[in-house]
CSV table of C-alpha atoms in Angstrom, one decimal:
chain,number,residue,atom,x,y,z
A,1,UNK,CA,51.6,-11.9,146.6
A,2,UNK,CA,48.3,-12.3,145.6
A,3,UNK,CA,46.4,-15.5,146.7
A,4,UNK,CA,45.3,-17.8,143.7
A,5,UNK,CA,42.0,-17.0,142.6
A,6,UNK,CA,39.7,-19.2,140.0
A,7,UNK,CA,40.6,-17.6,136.5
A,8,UNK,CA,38.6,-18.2,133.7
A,9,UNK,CA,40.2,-16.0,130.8
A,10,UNK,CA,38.3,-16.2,127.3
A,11,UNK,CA,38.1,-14.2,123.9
A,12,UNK,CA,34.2,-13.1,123.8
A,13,UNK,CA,32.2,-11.9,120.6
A,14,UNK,CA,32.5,-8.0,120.1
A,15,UNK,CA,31.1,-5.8,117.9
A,16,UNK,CA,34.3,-5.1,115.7
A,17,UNK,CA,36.5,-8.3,116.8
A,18,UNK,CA,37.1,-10.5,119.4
A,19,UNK,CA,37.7,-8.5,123.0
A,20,UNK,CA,40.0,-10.5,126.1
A,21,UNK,CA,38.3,-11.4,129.0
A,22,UNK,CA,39.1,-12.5,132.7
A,23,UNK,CA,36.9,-13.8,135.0
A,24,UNK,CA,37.5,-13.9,138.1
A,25,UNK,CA,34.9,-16.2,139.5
A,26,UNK,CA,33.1,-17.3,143.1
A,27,UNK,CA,32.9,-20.8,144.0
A,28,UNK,CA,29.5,-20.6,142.9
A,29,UNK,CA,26.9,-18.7,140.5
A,30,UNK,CA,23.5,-18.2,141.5
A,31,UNK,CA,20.8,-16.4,141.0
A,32,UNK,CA,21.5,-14.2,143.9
A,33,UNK,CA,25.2,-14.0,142.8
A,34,UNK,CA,26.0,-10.2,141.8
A,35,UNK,CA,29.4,-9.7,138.8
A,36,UNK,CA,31.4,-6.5,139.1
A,37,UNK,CA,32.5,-5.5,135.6
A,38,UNK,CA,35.5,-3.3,135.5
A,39,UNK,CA,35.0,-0.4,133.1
A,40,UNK,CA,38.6,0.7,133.3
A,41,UNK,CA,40.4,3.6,133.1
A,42,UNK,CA,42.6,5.3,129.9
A,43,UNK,CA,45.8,4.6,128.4
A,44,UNK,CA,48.6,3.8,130.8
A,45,UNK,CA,46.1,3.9,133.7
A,46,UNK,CA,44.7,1.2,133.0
A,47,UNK,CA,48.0,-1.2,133.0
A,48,UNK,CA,48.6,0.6,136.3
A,49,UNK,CA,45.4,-0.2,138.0
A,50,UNK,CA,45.1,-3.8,136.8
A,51,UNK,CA,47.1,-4.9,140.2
A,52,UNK,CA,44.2,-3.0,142.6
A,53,UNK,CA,41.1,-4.2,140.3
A,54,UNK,CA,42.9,-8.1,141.1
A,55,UNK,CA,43.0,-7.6,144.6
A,56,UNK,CA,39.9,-6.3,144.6
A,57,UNK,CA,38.4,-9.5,143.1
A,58,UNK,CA,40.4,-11.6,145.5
A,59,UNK,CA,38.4,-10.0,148.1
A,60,UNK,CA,34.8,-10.3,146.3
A,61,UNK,CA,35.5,-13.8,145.6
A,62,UNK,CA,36.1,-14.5,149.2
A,63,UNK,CA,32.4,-13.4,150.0
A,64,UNK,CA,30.9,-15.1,146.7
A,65,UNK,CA,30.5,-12.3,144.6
A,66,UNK,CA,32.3,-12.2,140.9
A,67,UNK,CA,34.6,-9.6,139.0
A,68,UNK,CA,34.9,-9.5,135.3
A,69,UNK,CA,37.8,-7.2,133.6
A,70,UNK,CA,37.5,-6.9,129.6
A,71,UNK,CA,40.0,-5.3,127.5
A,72,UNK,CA,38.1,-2.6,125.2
A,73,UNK,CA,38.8,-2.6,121.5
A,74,UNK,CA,42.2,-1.3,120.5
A,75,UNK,CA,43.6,-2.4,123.7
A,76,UNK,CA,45.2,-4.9,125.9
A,77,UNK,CA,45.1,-8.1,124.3
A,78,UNK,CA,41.7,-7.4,122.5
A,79,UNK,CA,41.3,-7.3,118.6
A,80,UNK,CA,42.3,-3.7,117.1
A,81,UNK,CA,44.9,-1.2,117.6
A,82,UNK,CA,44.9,2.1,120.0
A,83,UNK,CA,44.5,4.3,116.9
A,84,UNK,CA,41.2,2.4,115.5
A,85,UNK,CA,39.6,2.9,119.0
A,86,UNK,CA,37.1,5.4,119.6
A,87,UNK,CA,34.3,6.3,122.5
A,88,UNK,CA,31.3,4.9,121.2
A,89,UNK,CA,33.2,1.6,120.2
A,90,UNK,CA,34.4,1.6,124.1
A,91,UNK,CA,30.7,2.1,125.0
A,92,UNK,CA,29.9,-0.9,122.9
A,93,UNK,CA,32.5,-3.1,124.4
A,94,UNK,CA,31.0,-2.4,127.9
A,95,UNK,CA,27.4,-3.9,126.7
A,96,UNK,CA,29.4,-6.8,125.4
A,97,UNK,CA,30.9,-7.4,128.6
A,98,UNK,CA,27.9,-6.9,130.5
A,99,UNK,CA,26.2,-9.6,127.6
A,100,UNK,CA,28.6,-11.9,128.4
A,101,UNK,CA,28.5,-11.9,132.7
A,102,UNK,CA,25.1,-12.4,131.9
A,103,UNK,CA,25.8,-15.8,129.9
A,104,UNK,CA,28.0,-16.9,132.7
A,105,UNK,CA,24.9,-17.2,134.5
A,106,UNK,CA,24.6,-13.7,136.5
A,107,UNK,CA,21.2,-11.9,136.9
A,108,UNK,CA,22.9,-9.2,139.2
A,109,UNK,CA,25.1,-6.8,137.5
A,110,UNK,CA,27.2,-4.0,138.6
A,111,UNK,CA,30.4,-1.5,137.5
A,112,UNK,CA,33.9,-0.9,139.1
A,113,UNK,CA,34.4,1.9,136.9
A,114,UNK,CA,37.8,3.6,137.8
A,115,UNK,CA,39.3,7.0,136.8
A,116,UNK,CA,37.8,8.0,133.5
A,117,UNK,CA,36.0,4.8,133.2
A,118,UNK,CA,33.4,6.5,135.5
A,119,UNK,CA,32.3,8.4,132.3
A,120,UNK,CA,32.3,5.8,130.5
A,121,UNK,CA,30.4,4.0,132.7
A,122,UNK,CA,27.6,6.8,133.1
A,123,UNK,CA,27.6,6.8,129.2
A,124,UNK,CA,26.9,2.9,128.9
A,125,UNK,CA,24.4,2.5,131.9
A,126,UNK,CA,21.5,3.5,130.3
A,127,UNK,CA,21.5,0.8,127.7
A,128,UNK,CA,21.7,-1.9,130.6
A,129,UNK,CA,18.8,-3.3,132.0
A,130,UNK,CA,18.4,-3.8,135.7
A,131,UNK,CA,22.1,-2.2,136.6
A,132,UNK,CA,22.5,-3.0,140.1
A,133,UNK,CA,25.2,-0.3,141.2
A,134,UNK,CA,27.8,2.2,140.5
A,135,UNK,CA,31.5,1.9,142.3
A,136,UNK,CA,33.8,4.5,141.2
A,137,UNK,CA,36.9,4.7,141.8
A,138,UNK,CA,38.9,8.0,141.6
A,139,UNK,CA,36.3,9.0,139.1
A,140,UNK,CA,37.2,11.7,136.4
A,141,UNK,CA,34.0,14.1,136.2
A,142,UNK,CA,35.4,15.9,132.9
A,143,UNK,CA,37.2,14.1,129.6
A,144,UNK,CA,37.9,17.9,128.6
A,145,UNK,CA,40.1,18.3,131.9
A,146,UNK,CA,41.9,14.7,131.8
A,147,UNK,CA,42.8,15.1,127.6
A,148,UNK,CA,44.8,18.6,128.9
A,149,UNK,CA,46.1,16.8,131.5
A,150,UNK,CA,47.6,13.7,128.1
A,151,UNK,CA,48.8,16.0,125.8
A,152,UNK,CA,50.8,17.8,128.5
A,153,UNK,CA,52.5,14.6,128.4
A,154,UNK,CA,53.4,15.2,124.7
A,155,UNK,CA,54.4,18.7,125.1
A,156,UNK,CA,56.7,18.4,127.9
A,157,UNK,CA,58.4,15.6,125.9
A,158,UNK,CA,59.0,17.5,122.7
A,159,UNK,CA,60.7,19.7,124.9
A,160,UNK,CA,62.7,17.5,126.9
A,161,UNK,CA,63.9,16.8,123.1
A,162,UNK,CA,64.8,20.5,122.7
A,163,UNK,CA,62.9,19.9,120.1
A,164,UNK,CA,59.7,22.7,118.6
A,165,UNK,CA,57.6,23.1,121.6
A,166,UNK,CA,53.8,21.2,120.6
A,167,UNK,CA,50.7,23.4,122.2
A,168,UNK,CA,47.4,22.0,123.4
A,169,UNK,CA,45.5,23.7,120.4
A,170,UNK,CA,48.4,22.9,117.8
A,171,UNK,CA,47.5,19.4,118.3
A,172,UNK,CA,43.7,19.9,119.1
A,173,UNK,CA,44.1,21.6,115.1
A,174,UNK,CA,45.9,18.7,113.6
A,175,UNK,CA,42.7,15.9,115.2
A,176,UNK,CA,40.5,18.9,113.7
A,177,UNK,CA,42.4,17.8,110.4
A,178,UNK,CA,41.2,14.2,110.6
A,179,UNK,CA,44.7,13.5,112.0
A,180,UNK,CA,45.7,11.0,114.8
A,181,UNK,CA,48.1,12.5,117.1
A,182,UNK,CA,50.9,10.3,119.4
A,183,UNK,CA,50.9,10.9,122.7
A,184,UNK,CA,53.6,8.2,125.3
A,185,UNK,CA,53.5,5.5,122.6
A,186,UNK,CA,49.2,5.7,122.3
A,187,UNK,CA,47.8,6.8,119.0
A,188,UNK,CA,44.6,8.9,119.8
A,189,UNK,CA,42.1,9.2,116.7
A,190,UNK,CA,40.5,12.6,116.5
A,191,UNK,CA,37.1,10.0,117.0
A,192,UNK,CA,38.2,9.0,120.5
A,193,UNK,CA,40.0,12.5,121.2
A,194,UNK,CA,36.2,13.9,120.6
A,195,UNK,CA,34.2,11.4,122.5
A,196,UNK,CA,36.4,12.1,125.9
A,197,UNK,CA,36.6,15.8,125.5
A,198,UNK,CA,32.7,15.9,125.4
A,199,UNK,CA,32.1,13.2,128.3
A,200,UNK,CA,31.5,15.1,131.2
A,201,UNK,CA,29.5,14.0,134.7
A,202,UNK,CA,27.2,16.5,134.6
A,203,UNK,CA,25.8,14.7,131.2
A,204,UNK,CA,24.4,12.0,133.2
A,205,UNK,CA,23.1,13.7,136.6
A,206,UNK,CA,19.6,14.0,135.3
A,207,UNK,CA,19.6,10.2,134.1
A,208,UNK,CA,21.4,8.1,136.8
A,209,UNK,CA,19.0,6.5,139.3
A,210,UNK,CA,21.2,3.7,139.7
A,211,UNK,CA,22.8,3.7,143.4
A,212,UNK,CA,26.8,4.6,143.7
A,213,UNK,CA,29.6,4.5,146.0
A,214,UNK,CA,31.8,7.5,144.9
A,215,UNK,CA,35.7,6.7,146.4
A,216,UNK,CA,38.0,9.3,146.6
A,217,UNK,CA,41.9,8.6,147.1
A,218,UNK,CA,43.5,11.6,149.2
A,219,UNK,CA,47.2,11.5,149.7
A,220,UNK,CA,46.8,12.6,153.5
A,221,UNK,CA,43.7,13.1,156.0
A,222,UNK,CA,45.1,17.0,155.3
A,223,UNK,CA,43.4,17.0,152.0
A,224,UNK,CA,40.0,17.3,150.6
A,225,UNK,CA,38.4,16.2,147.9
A,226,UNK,CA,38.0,18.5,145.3
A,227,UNK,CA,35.3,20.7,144.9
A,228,UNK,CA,34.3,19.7,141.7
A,229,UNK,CA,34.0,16.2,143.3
A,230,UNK,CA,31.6,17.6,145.8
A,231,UNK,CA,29.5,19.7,143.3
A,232,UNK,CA,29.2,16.7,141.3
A,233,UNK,CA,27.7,14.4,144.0
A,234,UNK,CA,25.8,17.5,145.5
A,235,UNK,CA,24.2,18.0,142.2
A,236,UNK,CA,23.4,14.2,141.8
A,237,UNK,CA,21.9,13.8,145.6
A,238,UNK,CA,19.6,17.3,144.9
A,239,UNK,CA,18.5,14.8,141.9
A,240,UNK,CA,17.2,11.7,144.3
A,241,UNK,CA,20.5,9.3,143.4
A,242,UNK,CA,21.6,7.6,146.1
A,243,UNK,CA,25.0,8.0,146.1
A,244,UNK,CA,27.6,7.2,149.4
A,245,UNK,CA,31.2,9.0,149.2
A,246,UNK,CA,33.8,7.7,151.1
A,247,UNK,CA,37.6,9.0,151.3
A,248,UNK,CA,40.6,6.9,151.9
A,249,UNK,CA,44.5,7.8,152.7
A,250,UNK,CA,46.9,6.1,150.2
A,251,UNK,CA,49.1,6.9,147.5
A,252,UNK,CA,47.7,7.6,143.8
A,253,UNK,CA,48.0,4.3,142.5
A,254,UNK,CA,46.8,5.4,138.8
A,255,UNK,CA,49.7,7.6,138.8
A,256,UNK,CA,52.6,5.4,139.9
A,257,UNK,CA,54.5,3.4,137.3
A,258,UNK,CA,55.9,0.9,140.2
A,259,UNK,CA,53.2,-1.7,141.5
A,260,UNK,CA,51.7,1.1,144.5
A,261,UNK,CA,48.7,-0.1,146.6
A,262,UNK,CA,46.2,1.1,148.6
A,263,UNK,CA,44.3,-1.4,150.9
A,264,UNK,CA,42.0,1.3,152.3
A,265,UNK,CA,39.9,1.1,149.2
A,266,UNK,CA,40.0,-2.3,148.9
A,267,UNK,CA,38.4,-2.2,152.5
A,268,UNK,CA,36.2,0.2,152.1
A,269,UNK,CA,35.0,-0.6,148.9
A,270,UNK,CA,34.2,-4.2,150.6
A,271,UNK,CA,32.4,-2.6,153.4
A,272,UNK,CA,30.0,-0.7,150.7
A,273,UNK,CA,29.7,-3.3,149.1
A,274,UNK,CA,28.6,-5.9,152.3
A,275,UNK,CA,26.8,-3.0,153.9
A,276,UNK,CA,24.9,-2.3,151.3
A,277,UNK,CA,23.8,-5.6,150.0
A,278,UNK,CA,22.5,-6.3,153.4
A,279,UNK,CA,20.2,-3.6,153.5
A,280,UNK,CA,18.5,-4.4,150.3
């Protein structure tokens, strides 16, 4: 169980309709008090990370700090549906969150960003003034890579139909077309399907001064992260970003459609985030 924390959910003003938002908020707000905004991750990963991101705020609340999760456009229980979503609108949505911590009375802002939210995260930080940090969680480096990854999801049910076998560039053709394509119950627009499949991390390695904690999840201490991973945050330290990577042992919590935790990265992402904040 999780222990009660002090929830403050609200509808604030977004660009295209009202977007959901839960607060969940520190004793206290000050002008040394620092919000973590969630920029989460896509489609069904974000349902299934919603249990880490709350026991993640129970923890930041214990040591005074905030944690606000808003539902882009199109989903949760924001204004819009799936289909009428697309990546610059997600951008937007992160700038309205960030707007919004702001009015609750925060001068420190960071992001949780997990999974592909990292991307999305690198794409909206430029347009934020004074970002303090960076978390990532289990942090997607290419949108290319993770849409290959969705439609396989498609294909592999078509033929658990028996039904025509779908291919990657079949349906890559029909968004070409101007057509949406269903993929597990989610309606991707051609708009979103392009803005993922060009978001990649090396886009933002030349623009990111902003300090981050990179967290990778490995499913034993016989694994490594992947080398893409370590390119990535090779290529961004040869830049002058500070960045800290830190591995934990757990399950893969994105992946798992049963509640599946891992209190490793709660615990480390706490120790960044204490360590760090005292050395400032």
């Amino acid at each position: 169980m999780i222990a009660p924390t002090h929830l403050d959910p609200a509808f604030i003003e977004g660009t295209r309709g009202s977007l959901f938002a839960m607060h969940h908020a520190p004793t206290h707000i000050d002008d040394s008090t620092e919000c973590f905004i969630v920029v989460p991750s896509f489609a069904e990963e974000m349902n299934r990370c919603r249990y880490m991101q709350t026991l993640l705020a129970q923890a930041l609340n214990k040591q005074g700090y905030g944690l606000l999760s808003v539902d882009p456009f199109g989903t949760g229980d924001s204004a819009g549906n799936f289909a009428e979503a697309d990546w610059d609108q997600w951008k937007k949505d992160v700038i309205s969150a960030t707007d919004y911590a702001k009015q609750l009375g925060y001068k420190h802002i960071s992001f949780l960003a997990i999974r592909l939210g990292a991307l999305l995260a690198m794409e909206a930080a430029s347009y934020i003034e004074n970002l303090k940090r960076i978390a990532l969680w289990q942090p997607v480096t290419n949108g290319k890579a993770t849409l290959n990854q969705f439609l396989r999801i498609k294909i592999a049910a078509s033929i658990g139909r028996d039904e025509k076998a779908e291919t990657t560039a079949h349906l890559e053709e029909l968004l070409d077309e101007g057509k949406n394509i269903e993929v597990a119950g989610y309606d991707v627009s051609p708009s979103l399907f392009k803005g993922i499949q060009s978001a990649h991390i090396n886009n933002y390695l030349e623009t990111t001064s902003i300090p981050i904690a990179w967290f990778t999840v490995l499913a034993s201490a016989e694994r490594k992260t992947p080398r893409g991973d370590l390119q990535a945050i090779e290529k961004w330290q040869g830049q002058g970003t500070k960045i800290d990577h830190k591995t934990v042992i757990g399950p893969a919590f994105w992946q798992a459609h049963e509640r599946t935790l891992v209190p490793d990265l709660i615990t480390a992402t706490m120790e960044y985030i204490k360590g760090s904040s005292t050395h400032e």
